[in-house]
Amino acid sequence: MQILKRPLITEKISAMNEKGVYGFVVEKTATKPEIKAAIEKMYGVKVEDIRTLRMPGKPKTRYTKTKIVSGFSKPFKKAIVKIAEGEVIDFYGEI
């Protein structure tokens, strides 16, 4: 099972990247030690602190020809990771 799904690239997280704080969308069942091990293995950095958040699904409504379809998007889990000073994770190097 892959613990890290994708990096979070938002305006707020990008501003925090300068301070060594990065965001990731992770598996809902992942624990902090599993997230730490996966990030250290994948990016080769030392993780100092991890904060996790469970985000609820947002309400969505779609108007079709026959009716209105309402529901929710999928809930997900975020991990906000602080790495050791002087280390950097480069998300944009592959682009």
PDB file of C-alpha atoms in Angstrom:
ATOM      1  CA  MET A   1       0.000   0.000   0.000  1.00  0.00           C
ATOM      2  CA  GLN A   2       1.317   3.422  -0.940  1.00  0.00           C
ATOM      3  CA  ILE A   3       1.137   5.805   2.024  1.00  0.00           C
ATOM      4  CA  LEU A   4       1.921   9.071   0.211  1.00  0.00           C
ATOM      5  CA  LYS A   5      -0.631   9.826  -2.497  1.00  0.00           C
ATOM      6  CA  ARG A   6       0.541  13.242  -3.740  1.00  0.00           C
ATOM      7  CA  PRO A   7       2.108  16.491  -2.512  1.00  0.00           C
ATOM      8  CA  LEU A   8      -0.159  19.391  -1.600  1.00  0.00           C
ATOM      9  CA  ILE A   9       0.591  22.378  -3.786  1.00  0.00           C
ATOM     10  CA  THR A  10      -1.448  25.342  -2.575  1.00  0.00           C
ATOM     11  CA  GLU A  11      -0.605  28.996  -2.110  1.00  0.00           C
ATOM     12  CA  LYS A  12      -0.465  28.677   1.678  1.00  0.00           C
ATOM     13  CA  ILE A  13       1.681  25.520   1.686  1.00  0.00           C
ATOM     14  CA  SER A  14       4.008  26.988  -0.975  1.00  0.00           C
ATOM     15  CA  ALA A  15       4.616  30.010   1.281  1.00  0.00           C
ATOM     16  CA  MET A  16       5.480  27.665   4.160  1.00  0.00           C
ATOM     17  CA  ASN A  17       7.975  25.709   1.981  1.00  0.00           C
ATOM     18  CA  GLU A  18      10.571  28.422   2.662  1.00  0.00           C
ATOM     19  CA  LYS A  19      10.372  27.549   6.382  1.00  0.00           C
ATOM     20  CA  GLY A  20      10.844  23.819   5.715  1.00  0.00           C
ATOM     21  CA  VAL A  21       7.157  22.864   5.998  1.00  0.00           C
ATOM     22  CA  TYR A  22       5.557  20.706   3.295  1.00  0.00           C
ATOM     23  CA  GLY A  23       2.103  19.211   2.808  1.00  0.00           C
ATOM     24  CA  PHE A  24       1.060  15.801   1.513  1.00  0.00           C
ATOM     25  CA  VAL A  25      -2.193  13.956   0.888  1.00  0.00           C
ATOM     26  CA  VAL A  26      -1.802  10.572   2.559  1.00  0.00           C
ATOM     27  CA  GLU A  27      -3.731   7.330   2.976  1.00  0.00           C
ATOM     28  CA  LYS A  28      -6.594   7.670   5.491  1.00  0.00           C
ATOM     29  CA  THR A  29      -5.274   4.810   7.626  1.00  0.00           C
ATOM     30  CA  ALA A  30      -1.629   6.027   7.702  1.00  0.00           C
ATOM     31  CA  THR A  31      -0.079   6.759  11.104  1.00  0.00           C
ATOM     32  CA  LYS A  32       2.533   9.413  11.892  1.00  0.00           C
ATOM     33  CA  PRO A  33       5.458   6.928  12.151  1.00  0.00           C
ATOM     34  CA  GLU A  34       4.488   5.382   8.788  1.00  0.00           C
ATOM     35  CA  ILE A  35       4.273   8.832   7.151  1.00  0.00           C
ATOM     36  CA  LYS A  36       7.660   9.828   8.620  1.00  0.00           C
ATOM     37  CA  ALA A  37       9.336   6.660   7.356  1.00  0.00           C
ATOM     38  CA  ALA A  38       7.812   7.031   3.875  1.00  0.00           C
ATOM     39  CA  ILE A  39       8.905  10.672   3.488  1.00  0.00           C
ATOM     40  CA  GLU A  40      12.428  10.012   4.758  1.00  0.00           C
ATOM     41  CA  LYS A  41      12.797   7.057   2.387  1.00  0.00           C
ATOM     42  CA  MET A  42      11.276   8.760  -0.665  1.00  0.00           C
ATOM     43  CA  TYR A  43      12.941  12.196  -0.411  1.00  0.00           C
ATOM     44  CA  GLY A  44      16.052  11.468   1.689  1.00  0.00           C
ATOM     45  CA  VAL A  45      15.371  14.170   4.302  1.00  0.00           C
ATOM     46  CA  LYS A  46      15.119  14.166   8.112  1.00  0.00           C
ATOM     47  CA  VAL A  47      11.557  14.762   9.373  1.00  0.00           C
ATOM     48  CA  GLU A  48      11.263  16.727  12.638  1.00  0.00           C
ATOM     49  CA  ASP A  49       7.494  17.068  13.130  1.00  0.00           C
ATOM     50  CA  ILE A  50       4.249  15.798  11.580  1.00  0.00           C
ATOM     51  CA  ARG A  51       0.713  17.136  11.982  1.00  0.00           C
ATOM     52  CA  THR A  52      -2.232  15.284  10.445  1.00  0.00           C
ATOM     53  CA  LEU A  53      -5.739  16.447   9.560  1.00  0.00           C
ATOM     54  CA  ARG A  54      -8.775  14.501   8.407  1.00  0.00           C
ATOM     55  CA  MET A  55     -10.626  16.589   5.827  1.00  0.00           C
ATOM     56  CA  PRO A  56     -14.349  15.901   5.310  1.00  0.00           C
ATOM     57  CA  GLY A  57     -15.885  15.581   1.861  1.00  0.00           C
ATOM     58  CA  LYS A  58     -17.341  18.782   0.419  1.00  0.00           C
ATOM     59  CA  PRO A  59     -20.976  18.921  -0.715  1.00  0.00           C
ATOM     60  CA  LYS A  60     -21.351  18.824  -4.501  1.00  0.00           C
ATOM     61  CA  THR A  61     -24.424  19.399  -6.678  1.00  0.00           C
ATOM     62  CA  ARG A  62     -24.732  18.654 -10.381  1.00  0.00           C
ATOM     63  CA  TYR A  63     -27.633  19.718 -12.573  1.00  0.00           C
ATOM     64  CA  THR A  64     -28.540  17.168 -15.280  1.00  0.00           C
ATOM     65  CA  LYS A  65     -31.310  17.123 -17.884  1.00  0.00           C
ATOM     66  CA  THR A  66     -33.606  14.996 -15.747  1.00  0.00           C
ATOM     67  CA  LYS A  67     -32.825  15.897 -12.121  1.00  0.00           C
ATOM     68  CA  ILE A  68     -30.473  17.463  -9.606  1.00  0.00           C
ATOM     69  CA  VAL A  69     -27.796  15.072  -8.336  1.00  0.00           C
ATOM     70  CA  SER A  70     -26.410  15.888  -4.870  1.00  0.00           C
ATOM     71  CA  GLY A  71     -23.636  14.182  -2.949  1.00  0.00           C
ATOM     72  CA  PHE A  72     -20.226  14.633  -1.379  1.00  0.00           C
ATOM     73  CA  SER A  73     -16.643  14.468  -2.626  1.00  0.00           C
ATOM     74  CA  LYS A  74     -14.378  11.881  -0.993  1.00  0.00           C
ATOM     75  CA  PRO A  75     -12.866  12.673   2.412  1.00  0.00           C
ATOM     76  CA  PHE A  76      -9.067  12.597   2.662  1.00  0.00           C
ATOM     77  CA  LYS A  77      -6.206  12.973   5.137  1.00  0.00           C
ATOM     78  CA  LYS A  78      -3.488  15.650   5.007  1.00  0.00           C
ATOM     79  CA  ALA A  79      -0.056  15.545   6.608  1.00  0.00           C
ATOM     80  CA  ILE A  80       1.844  18.768   7.303  1.00  0.00           C
ATOM     81  CA  VAL A  81       5.532  17.847   7.626  1.00  0.00           C
ATOM     82  CA  LYS A  82       8.394  19.947   9.047  1.00  0.00           C
ATOM     83  CA  ILE A  83      11.837  18.843   7.882  1.00  0.00           C
ATOM     84  CA  ALA A  84      15.263  19.572   9.374  1.00  0.00           C
ATOM     85  CA  GLU A  85      16.766  23.011   8.826  1.00  0.00           C
ATOM     86  CA  GLY A  86      18.813  23.327   5.644  1.00  0.00           C
ATOM     87  CA  GLU A  87      17.095  20.433   3.822  1.00  0.00           C
ATOM     88  CA  VAL A  88      14.780  20.928   0.841  1.00  0.00           C
ATOM     89  CA  ILE A  89      12.222  18.811  -1.023  1.00  0.00           C
ATOM     90  CA  ASP A  90      12.032  19.746  -4.718  1.00  0.00           C
ATOM     91  CA  PHE A  91       8.565  19.003  -6.141  1.00  0.00           C
ATOM     92  CA  TYR A  92       9.117  21.013  -9.324  1.00  0.00           C
ATOM     93  CA  GLY A  93      12.318  19.290 -10.480  1.00  0.00           C
ATOM     94  CA  GLU A  94      10.381  16.630 -12.429  1.00  0.00           C
ATOM     95  CA  ILE A  95       8.317  19.138 -14.433  1.00  0.00           C
TER      96      ILE A  95
END
